[in-house]
PDB file of C-alpha atoms in Angstrom:
ATOM      1  CA  MET A   1      -7.185 -11.026  -1.123  1.00 44.00           C
ATOM      2  CA  ARG A   2     -10.841 -11.342  -2.168  1.00 45.00           C
ATOM      3  CA  THR A   3     -11.651  -8.177  -0.268  1.00 45.00           C
ATOM      4  CA  ALA A   4      -8.938  -6.358  -2.186  1.00 44.00           C
ATOM      5  CA  ILE A   5     -10.294  -7.627  -5.509  1.00 43.00           C
ATOM      6  CA  MET A   6     -13.817  -6.509  -4.586  1.00 44.00           C
ATOM      7  CA  ALA A   7     -12.642  -3.021  -3.646  1.00 46.00           C
ATOM      8  CA  MET A   8     -10.727  -2.848  -6.898  1.00 42.00           C
ATOM      9  CA  LEU A   9     -13.555  -3.937  -9.171  1.00 44.00           C
ATOM     10  CA  LEU A  10     -16.533  -2.197  -7.625  1.00 46.00           C
ATOM     11  CA  THR A  11     -15.031   1.052  -8.869  1.00 45.00           C
ATOM     12  CA  LEU A  12     -15.198   0.000 -12.534  1.00 43.00           C
ATOM     13  CA  PRO A  13     -19.015   0.028 -12.590  1.00 46.00           C
ATOM     14  CA  ALA A  14     -18.848   3.517 -11.175  1.00 45.00           C
ATOM     15  CA  ALA A  15     -17.002   4.728 -14.221  1.00 40.00           C
ATOM     16  CA  ALA A  16     -19.106   2.809 -16.663  1.00 41.00           C
ATOM     17  CA  LEU A  17     -22.516   3.758 -15.335  1.00 44.00           C
ATOM     18  CA  GLN A  18     -21.761   7.414 -14.906  1.00 44.00           C
ATOM     19  CA  ALA A  19     -19.624   8.013 -17.947  1.00 39.00           C
ATOM     20  CA  GLN A  20     -22.548   6.630 -19.922  1.00 42.00           C
ATOM     21  CA  SER A  21     -24.727   9.375 -18.444  1.00 42.00           C
ATOM     22  CA  THR A  22     -22.034  12.101 -18.596  1.00 40.00           C
ATOM     23  CA  ASP A  23     -21.458  11.802 -14.862  1.00 46.00           C
ATOM     24  CA  PRO A  24     -18.590   9.415 -14.103  1.00 37.00           C
ATOM     25  CA  ALA A  25     -17.765  11.206 -10.896  1.00 35.00           C
ATOM     26  CA  ARG A  26     -20.716   9.719  -8.996  1.00 39.00           C
ATOM     27  CA  ALA A  27     -20.283   6.096  -7.986  1.00 37.00           C
ATOM     28  CA  PRO A  28     -23.075   3.550  -7.524  1.00 37.00           C
ATOM     29  CA  LEU A  29     -21.222   2.120  -4.537  1.00 36.00           C
ATOM     30  CA  PRO A  30     -18.765   3.924  -2.293  1.00 34.00           C
ATOM     31  CA  ALA A  31     -16.207   1.135  -2.576  1.00 36.00           C
ATOM     32  CA  ARG A  32     -12.638   2.306  -3.048  1.00 37.00           C
ATOM     33  CA  PRO A  33      -9.195   0.728  -2.757  1.00 35.00           C
ATOM     34  CA  PRO A  34      -7.182  -0.694  -0.838  1.00 37.00           C
ATOM     35  CA  VAL A  35      -5.818  -2.602  -3.773  1.00 43.00           C
ATOM     36  CA  GLY A  36      -2.853  -4.944  -3.635  1.00 46.00           C
ATOM     37  CA  THR A  37      -0.485  -5.171  -0.691  1.00 52.00           C
ATOM     38  CA  PRO A  38       0.433  -2.357   1.749  1.00 63.00           C
ATOM     39  CA  ASP A  39       2.978   0.195   0.517  1.00 76.00           C
ATOM     40  CA  ARG A  40       3.267  -1.396  -2.913  1.00 87.00           C
ATOM     41  CA  LEU A  41       2.337  -0.098  -6.322  1.00 93.00           C
ATOM     42  CA  SER A  42      -0.406  -1.937  -8.213  1.00 92.00           C
ATOM     43  CA  ILE A  43      -1.972  -1.454 -11.634  1.00 93.00           C
ATOM     44  CA  THR A  44      -5.431  -2.680 -12.572  1.00 89.00           C
ATOM     45  CA  LEU A  45      -6.565  -3.212 -16.167  1.00 94.00           C
ATOM     46  CA  GLY A  46     -10.207  -3.795 -17.015  1.00 93.00           C
ATOM     47  CA  ALA A  47     -13.019  -3.250 -19.490  1.00 93.00           C
ATOM     48  CA  ALA A  48     -16.809  -3.154 -19.319  1.00 91.00           C
ATOM     49  CA  PRO A  49     -19.585  -3.147 -21.938  1.00 94.00           C
ATOM     50  CA  VAL A  50     -22.420  -0.966 -20.622  1.00 94.00           C
ATOM     51  CA  ILE A  51     -25.964  -0.334 -21.819  1.00 96.00           C
ATOM     52  CA  GLY A  52     -27.451   2.902 -20.543  1.00 95.00           C
ATOM     53  CA  PRO A  53     -28.793   6.354 -21.462  1.00 96.00           C
ATOM     54  CA  ALA A  54     -27.007   8.065 -24.349  1.00 95.00           C
ATOM     55  CA  TRP A  55     -26.718  11.154 -22.092  1.00 96.00           C
ATOM     56  CA  GLN A  56     -27.969  11.965 -18.623  1.00 96.00           C
ATOM     57  CA  GLY A  57     -31.715  12.417 -19.014  1.00 97.00           C
ATOM     58  CA  SER A  58     -31.927  10.719 -22.425  1.00 97.00           C
ATOM     59  CA  ARG A  59     -34.755   8.359 -23.343  1.00 96.00           C
ATOM     60  CA  ASP A  60     -32.495   6.634 -25.888  1.00 96.00           C
ATOM     61  CA  ALA A  61     -30.114   3.807 -24.972  1.00 95.00           C
ATOM     62  CA  ALA A  62     -26.552   3.310 -26.177  1.00 95.00           C
ATOM     63  CA  LEU A  63     -23.857   0.649 -25.865  1.00 96.00           C
ATOM     64  CA  SER A  64     -20.370   1.708 -24.803  1.00 94.00           C
ATOM     65  CA  ILE A  65     -17.266  -0.292 -23.936  1.00 93.00           C
ATOM     66  CA  PHE A  66     -15.279   1.431 -21.223  1.00 90.00           C
ATOM     67  CA  PRO A  67     -11.579   0.777 -20.623  1.00 89.00           C
ATOM     68  CA  ASP A  68     -10.342   1.064 -17.057  1.00 83.00           C
ATOM     69  CA  ILE A  69      -6.785   1.744 -15.940  1.00 87.00           C
ATOM     70  CA  ARG A  70      -6.029   2.523 -12.315  1.00 86.00           C
ATOM     71  CA  VAL A  71      -2.920   2.924 -10.220  1.00 93.00           C
ATOM     72  CA  ASN A  72      -2.742   2.498  -6.433  1.00 92.00           C
ATOM     73  CA  TYR A  73       0.011   2.864  -3.911  1.00 93.00           C
ATOM     74  CA  GLY A  74      -1.152   0.612  -1.100  1.00 89.00           C
ATOM     75  CA  ASP A  75      -4.066   2.182   0.757  1.00 90.00           C
ATOM     76  CA  HIS A  76      -2.633   5.692   0.485  1.00 93.00           C
ATOM     77  CA  VAL A  77      -2.848   7.133  -3.056  1.00 95.00           C
ATOM     78  CA  PHE A  78      -5.226   6.180  -5.876  1.00 95.00           C
ATOM     79  CA  ALA A  79      -5.609   7.325  -9.475  1.00 94.00           C
ATOM     80  CA  SER A  80      -8.162   6.350 -12.131  1.00 88.00           C
ATOM     81  CA  VAL A  81     -10.873   7.886 -14.287  1.00 81.00           C
ATOM     82  CA  PRO A  82     -13.825   6.838 -12.074  1.00 80.00           C
ATOM     83  CA  ASP A  83     -12.143   7.573  -8.735  1.00 86.00           C
ATOM     84  CA  GLY A  84     -10.020  10.509  -9.842  1.00 93.00           C
ATOM     85  CA  VAL A  85      -6.710  11.228  -8.161  1.00 96.00           C
ATOM     86  CA  GLY A  86      -6.896  11.173  -4.386  1.00 97.00           C
ATOM     87  CA  TRP A  87      -4.987  10.719  -1.164  1.00 97.00           C
ATOM     88  CA  ASN A  88      -6.225   9.081   2.034  1.00 96.00           C
ATOM     89  CA  ALA A  89      -4.681  11.797   4.202  1.00 97.00           C
ATOM     90  CA  ILE A  90      -6.562  10.460   7.251  1.00 97.00           C
ATOM     91  CA  ASN A  91      -6.926   6.686   7.278  1.00 96.00           C
ATOM     92  CA  ARG A  92      -7.738   5.185  10.675  1.00 93.00           C
ATOM     93  CA  GLN A  93     -10.551   3.740  12.787  1.00 91.00           C
ATOM     94  CA  GLY A  94     -12.794   3.254   9.765  1.00 92.00           C
ATOM     95  CA  TRP A  95     -12.369   6.839   8.514  1.00 96.00           C
ATOM     96  CA  LYS A  96     -10.827   7.960   5.226  1.00 97.00           C
ATOM     97  CA  ILE A  97     -10.575  11.678   4.507  1.00 98.00           C
ATOM     98  CA  GLY A  98      -8.556  13.487   1.880  1.00 98.00           C
ATOM     99  CA  PRO A  99      -8.283  15.663  -1.241  1.00 98.00           C
ATOM    100  CA  LEU A 100      -9.688  14.537  -4.567  1.00 98.00           C
ATOM    101  CA  VAL A 101      -9.576  15.646  -8.212  1.00 97.00           C
ATOM    102  CA  LYS A 102     -11.830  14.097 -10.868  1.00 97.00           C
ATOM    103  CA  ILE A 103     -12.610  14.514 -14.550  1.00 93.00           C
ATOM    104  CA  ARG A 104     -16.143  14.682 -15.939  1.00 94.00           C
ATOM    105  CA  PHE A 105     -16.585  13.694 -19.573  1.00 91.00           C
ATOM    106  CA  GLY A 106     -18.146  16.306 -21.795  1.00 90.00           C
ATOM    107  CA  ARG A 107     -21.360  16.001 -23.768  1.00 94.00           C
ATOM    108  CA  ASP A 108     -21.374  15.939 -27.546  1.00 93.00           C
ATOM    109  CA  GLU A 109     -24.373  17.250 -29.482  1.00 94.00           C
ATOM    110  CA  GLU A 110     -24.068  14.426 -32.016  1.00 89.00           C
ATOM    111  CA  ARG A 111     -22.779  11.487 -29.958  1.00 84.00           C
ATOM    112  CA  GLY A 112     -24.243  12.052 -26.506  1.00 87.00           C
ATOM    113  CA  GLY A 113     -22.347  11.616 -23.264  1.00 84.00           C
ATOM    114  CA  SER A 114     -20.093   8.615 -23.807  1.00 83.00           C
ATOM    115  CA  PRO A 115     -16.651   9.011 -25.400  1.00 87.00           C
ATOM    116  CA  PHE A 116     -16.541   5.212 -25.797  1.00 90.00           C
ATOM    117  CA  LEU A 117     -19.804   4.801 -27.729  1.00 91.00           C
ATOM    118  CA  VAL A 118     -20.030   1.622 -29.824  1.00 93.00           C
ATOM    119  CA  THR A 119     -23.602   1.711 -31.086  1.00 91.00           C
ATOM    120  CA  GLY A 120     -26.841   3.558 -30.447  1.00 89.00           C
ATOM    121  CA  GLY A 121     -27.147   7.197 -29.601  1.00 86.00           C
ATOM    122  CA  SER A 122     -29.626  10.055 -29.556  1.00 92.00           C
ATOM    123  CA  ASP A 123     -30.674  13.093 -31.575  1.00 93.00           C
ATOM    124  CA  GLY A 124     -32.165  14.714 -28.471  1.00 95.00           C
ATOM    125  CA  LEU A 125     -29.276  17.161 -28.062  1.00 97.00           C
ATOM    126  CA  GLN A 126     -29.666  18.776 -31.473  1.00 95.00           C
ATOM    127  CA  GLY A 127     -29.350  22.539 -31.121  1.00 97.00           C
ATOM    128  CA  MET A 128     -27.944  22.347 -27.581  1.00 97.00           C
ATOM    129  CA  GLY A 129     -24.273  22.522 -28.564  1.00 96.00           C
ATOM    130  CA  ASN A 130     -21.436  20.668 -26.847  1.00 96.00           C
ATOM    131  CA  VAL A 131     -20.403  20.717 -23.194  1.00 96.00           C
ATOM    132  CA  ALA A 132     -16.632  20.514 -22.750  1.00 95.00           C
ATOM    133  CA  ALA A 133     -14.951  18.106 -20.336  1.00 94.00           C
ATOM    134  CA  ALA A 134     -14.461  19.501 -16.847  1.00 96.00           C
ATOM    135  CA  GLY A 135     -12.106  18.961 -13.960  1.00 97.00           C
ATOM    136  CA  GLU A 136     -13.540  18.831 -10.434  1.00 98.00           C
ATOM    137  CA  ALA A 137     -11.388  19.473  -7.363  1.00 98.00           C
ATOM    138  CA  GLY A 138     -12.426  18.963  -3.755  1.00 98.00           C
ATOM    139  CA  GLY A 139     -12.365  16.295  -1.103  1.00 98.00           C
ATOM    140  CA  PHE A 140     -14.056  13.192   0.308  1.00 98.00           C
ATOM    141  CA  VAL A 141     -15.049  11.611   3.611  1.00 98.00           C
ATOM    142  CA  GLN A 142     -15.660   7.870   3.924  1.00 96.00           C
ATOM    143  CA  HIS A 143     -16.650   5.899   6.998  1.00 96.00           C
ATOM    144  CA  ASP A 144     -17.126   2.180   7.584  1.00 92.00           C
ATOM    145  CA  ARG A 145     -19.786   2.193  10.274  1.00 85.00           C
ATOM    146  CA  SER A 146     -19.690  -1.581  10.636  1.00 79.00           C
ATOM    147  CA  ARG A 147     -18.689  -4.648   8.665  1.00 80.00           C
ATOM    148  CA  ALA A 148     -21.895  -4.196   6.655  1.00 91.00           C
ATOM    149  CA  TRP A 149     -22.269  -0.471   5.936  1.00 93.00           C
ATOM    150  CA  ARG A 150     -20.003   2.010   4.207  1.00 93.00           C
ATOM    151  CA  LEU A 151     -20.876   5.716   3.881  1.00 96.00           C
ATOM    152  CA  ARG A 152     -19.195   8.226   1.571  1.00 96.00           C
ATOM    153  CA  ALA A 153     -19.538  11.925   0.744  1.00 98.00           C
ATOM    154  CA  GLU A 154     -17.696  14.000  -1.853  1.00 98.00           C
ATOM    155  CA  LEU A 155     -17.729  17.745  -2.486  1.00 98.00           C
ATOM    156  CA  ARG A 156     -16.070  19.137  -5.624  1.00 98.00           C
ATOM    157  CA  HIS A 157     -15.860  22.416  -7.541  1.00 98.00           C
ATOM    158  CA  GLY A 158     -15.729  22.281 -11.339  1.00 97.00           C
ATOM    159  CA  PHE A 159     -13.502  24.102 -13.783  1.00 96.00           C
ATOM    160  CA  GLY A 160     -13.605  23.921 -17.565  1.00 93.00           C
ATOM    161  CA  GLY A 161     -16.873  22.484 -18.890  1.00 93.00           C
ATOM    162  CA  HIS A 162     -18.759  23.750 -15.834  1.00 96.00           C
ATOM    163  CA  ASN A 163     -17.945  25.970 -12.868  1.00 96.00           C
ATOM    164  CA  GLY A 164     -20.478  24.582 -10.427  1.00 97.00           C
ATOM    165  CA  VAL A 165     -20.292  22.748  -7.112  1.00 98.00           C
ATOM    166  CA  VAL A 166     -21.227  19.052  -6.975  1.00 98.00           C
ATOM    167  CA  ALA A 167     -21.944  16.950  -3.871  1.00 98.00           C
ATOM    168  CA  ASP A 168     -22.225  13.148  -4.037  1.00 98.00           C
ATOM    169  CA  LEU A 169     -23.639  11.110  -1.148  1.00 97.00           C
ATOM    170  CA  SER A 170     -23.786   7.306  -1.115  1.00 96.00           C
ATOM    171  CA  ALA A 171     -24.155   4.301   1.150  1.00 96.00           C
ATOM    172  CA  ALA A 172     -23.509   0.614   0.512  1.00 95.00           C
ATOM    173  CA  TYR A 173     -24.696  -2.489   2.308  1.00 96.00           C
ATOM    174  CA  ARG A 174     -22.156  -5.233   1.672  1.00 93.00           C
ATOM    175  CA  LEU A 175     -23.252  -8.849   1.349  1.00 91.00           C
ATOM    176  CA  ARG A 176     -22.271 -12.257  -0.021  1.00 91.00           C
ATOM    177  CA  ILE A 177     -24.224 -14.688  -2.219  1.00 88.00           C
ATOM    178  CA  GLY A 178     -22.358 -17.977  -2.641  1.00 88.00           C
ATOM    179  CA  ARG A 179     -18.930 -17.142  -4.065  1.00 89.00           C
ATOM    180  CA  ALA A 180     -20.142 -13.760  -5.295  1.00 91.00           C
ATOM    181  CA  PHE A 181     -19.952 -10.717  -3.050  1.00 92.00           C
ATOM    182  CA  GLY A 182     -20.620  -7.034  -3.429  1.00 93.00           C
ATOM    183  CA  GLY A 183     -23.070  -4.432  -2.259  1.00 93.00           C
ATOM    184  CA  ILE A 184     -26.125  -2.346  -2.916  1.00 95.00           C
ATOM    185  CA  GLY A 185     -27.249   1.021  -1.670  1.00 97.00           C
ATOM    186  CA  PRO A 186     -28.725   4.472  -2.257  1.00 98.00           C
ATOM    187  CA  ARG A 187     -26.987   7.452  -3.825  1.00 97.00           C
ATOM    188  CA  ALA A 188     -27.801  11.108  -4.419  1.00 98.00           C
ATOM    189  CA  THR A 189     -26.195  14.013  -6.238  1.00 98.00           C
ATOM    190  CA  PHE A 190     -26.794  17.692  -5.472  1.00 98.00           C
ATOM    191  CA  ALA A 191     -25.363  20.573  -7.465  1.00 98.00           C
ATOM    192  CA  SER A 192     -25.264  24.341  -7.732  1.00 98.00           C
ATOM    193  CA  ARG A 193     -27.034  26.417 -10.363  1.00 98.00           C
ATOM    194  CA  ASP A 194     -23.923  26.699 -12.552  1.00 97.00           C
ATOM    195  CA  PHE A 195     -23.661  22.909 -12.883  1.00 98.00           C
ATOM    196  CA  LEU A 196     -27.352  22.320 -13.578  1.00 98.00           C
ATOM    197  CA  GLN A 197     -27.453  25.154 -16.109  1.00 98.00           C
ATOM    198  CA  SER A 198     -24.553  23.593 -18.034  1.00 97.00           C
ATOM    199  CA  TYR A 199     -26.319  20.236 -18.462  1.00 97.00           C
ATOM    200  CA  PHE A 200     -30.044  20.980 -18.171  1.00 98.00           C
ATOM    201  CA  GLY A 201     -30.475  24.716 -18.740  1.00 98.00           C
ATOM    202  CA  VAL A 202     -31.580  26.207 -22.068  1.00 98.00           C
ATOM    203  CA  ASP A 203     -30.251  29.698 -22.792  1.00 98.00           C
ATOM    204  CA  ALA A 204     -31.587  32.062 -25.447  1.00 98.00           C
ATOM    205  CA  GLU A 205     -29.185  30.870 -28.144  1.00 97.00           C
ATOM    206  CA  GLN A 206     -29.905  27.203 -27.451  1.00 98.00           C
ATOM    207  CA  SER A 207     -33.618  27.946 -27.454  1.00 98.00           C
ATOM    208  CA  ALA A 208     -33.391  29.572 -30.901  1.00 98.00           C
ATOM    209  CA  ARG A 209     -31.399  26.660 -32.353  1.00 97.00           C
ATOM    210  CA  SER A 210     -33.334  23.796 -30.750  1.00 97.00           C
ATOM    211  CA  GLY A 211     -36.880  25.129 -30.564  1.00 97.00           C
ATOM    212  CA  LEU A 212     -36.995  24.371 -26.830  1.00 98.00           C
ATOM    213  CA  ALA A 213     -38.286  26.956 -24.390  1.00 98.00           C
ATOM    214  CA  ALA A 214     -35.638  28.834 -22.419  1.00 98.00           C
ATOM    215  CA  TYR A 215     -34.975  27.464 -18.942  1.00 98.00           C
ATOM    216  CA  ARG A 216     -32.807  28.792 -16.142  1.00 98.00           C
ATOM    217  CA  ALA A 217     -31.960  25.810 -13.961  1.00 98.00           C
ATOM    218  CA  PRO A 218     -31.883  26.332 -10.171  1.00 98.00           C
ATOM    219  CA  SER A 219     -29.584  24.622  -7.706  1.00 98.00           C
ATOM    220  CA  GLY A 220     -30.850  21.432  -6.078  1.00 98.00           C
ATOM    221  CA  LEU A 221     -31.119  17.673  -6.423  1.00 98.00           C
ATOM    222  CA  VAL A 222     -29.682  16.322  -9.665  1.00 98.00           C
ATOM    223  CA  SER A 223     -30.682  12.705  -9.124  1.00 98.00           C
ATOM    224  CA  LEU A 224     -31.612  10.127  -6.501  1.00 98.00           C
ATOM    225  CA  GLY A 225     -31.226   6.405  -7.030  1.00 98.00           C
ATOM    226  CA  ILE A 226     -29.777   3.055  -6.134  1.00 97.00           C
ATOM    227  CA  GLY A 227     -26.837   1.069  -7.490  1.00 95.00           C
ATOM    228  CA  GLY A 228     -25.356  -2.357  -6.949  1.00 94.00           C
ATOM    229  CA  ALA A 229     -22.435  -4.516  -8.027  1.00 93.00           C
ATOM    230  CA  PHE A 230     -21.592  -8.172  -7.403  1.00 93.00           C
ATOM    231  CA  VAL A 231     -18.146  -9.649  -7.940  1.00 93.00           C
ATOM    232  CA  ARG A 232     -17.379 -13.260  -8.914  1.00 93.00           C
ATOM    233  CA  PRO A 233     -13.652 -13.976  -8.420  1.00 94.00           C
ATOM    234  CA  LEU A 234     -12.016 -16.001 -11.179  1.00 95.00           C
ATOM    235  CA  ASP A 235      -8.660 -16.347  -9.413  1.00 93.00           C
ATOM    236  CA  ARG A 236      -6.577 -14.414  -6.887  1.00 89.00           C
ATOM    237  CA  ARG A 237      -6.100 -11.447  -9.220  1.00 91.00           C
ATOM    238  CA  SER A 238      -9.091 -11.264 -11.564  1.00 94.00           C
ATOM    239  CA  ALA A 239     -12.877 -11.289 -11.413  1.00 90.00           C
ATOM    240  CA  LEU A 240     -16.108 -10.576 -13.246  1.00 93.00           C
ATOM    241  CA  THR A 241     -18.446  -7.892 -11.936  1.00 92.00           C
ATOM    242  CA  LEU A 242     -22.158  -7.656 -12.738  1.00 94.00           C
ATOM    243  CA  PHE A 243     -23.542  -4.210 -11.979  1.00 94.00           C
ATOM    244  CA  GLY A 244     -26.545  -1.982 -12.507  1.00 94.00           C
ATOM    245  CA  GLY A 245     -28.370   1.029 -11.202  1.00 96.00           C
ATOM    246  CA  ALA A 246     -31.437   3.213 -11.548  1.00 98.00           C
ATOM    247  CA  ASP A 247     -31.866   6.923 -10.854  1.00 98.00           C
ATOM    248  CA  ARG A 248     -34.693   9.451 -10.928  1.00 98.00           C
ATOM    249  CA  LEU A 249     -33.791  12.991 -11.912  1.00 98.00           C
ATOM    250  CA  GLY A 250     -34.602  15.674  -9.354  1.00 98.00           C
ATOM    251  CA  ASP A 251     -36.987  18.521 -10.100  1.00 98.00           C
ATOM    252  CA  ALA A 252     -34.182  20.964 -10.934  1.00 97.00           C
ATOM    253  CA  ALA A 253     -33.179  18.733 -13.864  1.00 98.00           C
ATOM    254  CA  ALA A 254     -36.524  17.131 -14.751  1.00 98.00           C
ATOM    255  CA  ARG A 255     -38.324  20.448 -15.229  1.00 98.00           C
ATOM    256  CA  SER A 256     -35.974  21.356 -18.071  1.00 98.00           C
ATOM    257  CA  PRO A 257     -37.670  21.393 -21.511  1.00 98.00           C
ATOM    258  CA  LEU A 258     -34.749  19.240 -22.680  1.00 98.00           C
ATOM    259  CA  ILE A 259     -35.913  16.451 -20.362  1.00 98.00           C
ATOM    260  CA  ARG A 260     -39.670  17.046 -20.632  1.00 98.00           C
ATOM    261  CA  GLU A 261     -39.695  17.068 -24.459  1.00 98.00           C
ATOM    262  CA  ARG A 262     -36.696  14.970 -25.478  1.00 97.00           C
ATOM    263  CA  GLY A 263     -35.759  12.867 -22.471  1.00 97.00           C
ATOM    264  CA  GLN A 264     -37.173  11.074 -19.465  1.00 98.00           C
ATOM    265  CA  ARG A 265     -36.850  11.302 -15.718  1.00 98.00           C
ATOM    266  CA  MET A 266     -35.989   7.661 -14.965  1.00 98.00           C
ATOM    267  CA  GLN A 267     -32.518   6.468 -15.930  1.00 98.00           C
ATOM    268  CA  ALA A 268     -31.085   2.943 -15.759  1.00 97.00           C
ATOM    269  CA  SER A 269     -27.811   1.280 -16.755  1.00 96.00           C
ATOM    270  CA  PHE A 270     -26.284  -2.173 -16.460  1.00 95.00           C
ATOM    271  CA  GLY A 271     -23.156  -3.966 -17.563  1.00 95.00           C
ATOM    272  CA  LEU A 272     -20.546  -6.659 -17.014  1.00 94.00           C
ATOM    273  CA  ALA A 273     -16.915  -5.877 -16.194  1.00 92.00           C
ATOM    274  CA  TYR A 274     -13.685  -7.857 -16.241  1.00 93.00           C
ATOM    275  CA  GLY A 275     -10.603  -6.695 -14.372  1.00 91.00           C
ATOM    276  CA  ARG A 276      -7.132  -7.981 -13.496  1.00 94.00           C
ATOM    277  CA  ARG A 277      -4.631  -6.586 -10.986  1.00 92.00           C
ATOM    278  CA  PHE A 278      -0.840  -6.520 -11.340  1.00 94.00           C
ATOM    279  CA  ASP A 279       1.438  -5.816  -8.358  1.00 90.00           C
ATOM    280  CA  LEU A 280       4.780  -4.124  -9.029  1.00 87.00           C
TER     281      LEU A 280
END
C-alpha cells in the first residue's frame, strides 16, 4: 500500500514544479501509477503550494497553489494534468510502453506561466505577447532496471500553443529515510526549433514591442537538472510530499535575449504537497 501511495504522490510535484515554469509535462521523477488495487477505479485529490520561477527562465519567484485531480484504472489507464492521459499498452517484466497525451499550460504576458498564481510574478514578459495552451500527443517508455532505478522517456508532438517536438528523459534512484521514502535523479528536456521559438525566440514584432534583439531559436537542449521528492505517509490513503528541483537552461534557450536580459539560466522550485486516494 505504501508503494502505491508513493507512486500516486510523486506525480503531484511533477505538475507543480513544471506548471510553475510553464512546463508541466516534464516530471522531476519518473514515478507513475499503479494507484489503488488492480482493475479498480481510484481517484486522487491533492494540492501543493509551490515557490518557483514565474515563467521558465524567469529571475523572479512566484507562489502558486496547484490542485491535483487524477483518475486511474488499476495499472492500465491513467489521467491527470501532470501525467496526461495514457495507457500502459505493454506492462510486463519491468517495462511500460504506451500512448500519451498531455497539456502544457500557456504563458501570459502579465501573469507569467502559472494559471494558479497566488502572489508574486514578473514583468519580464512585457512585449512578448501570450503563448496559448498546447496539447502534446506521443508516447512513453518506462523501465525498472532494478529495485533502485527507474528510467523513463517521453516523445510528444505539440498542437495549439506550439507545434514542436518535445523529448523528456529522466531517471530516479529510489530510497528510504526512516518512514519517509521517495527518490532523486537527473532529468533533461530536448525540443525542436518550433518549440524553442515559441517560448524563447524573439520575432520582429516582439522585438519592436519589447526592445529585445530578434532571436531565432535553434533546436536542442531546453534544460538539464535534477529533481527529488520524499513522501511521509500519514495513513493508508494519504501522505505529505516534500519536493524540489533545480535546472540549468541549455544554450538554445539561454542565448535568447529574453533570458540574457530579463531572466536567468538557473531555475529552482520547491513545495509541499498533500494528497488522498479514494477507491471506487
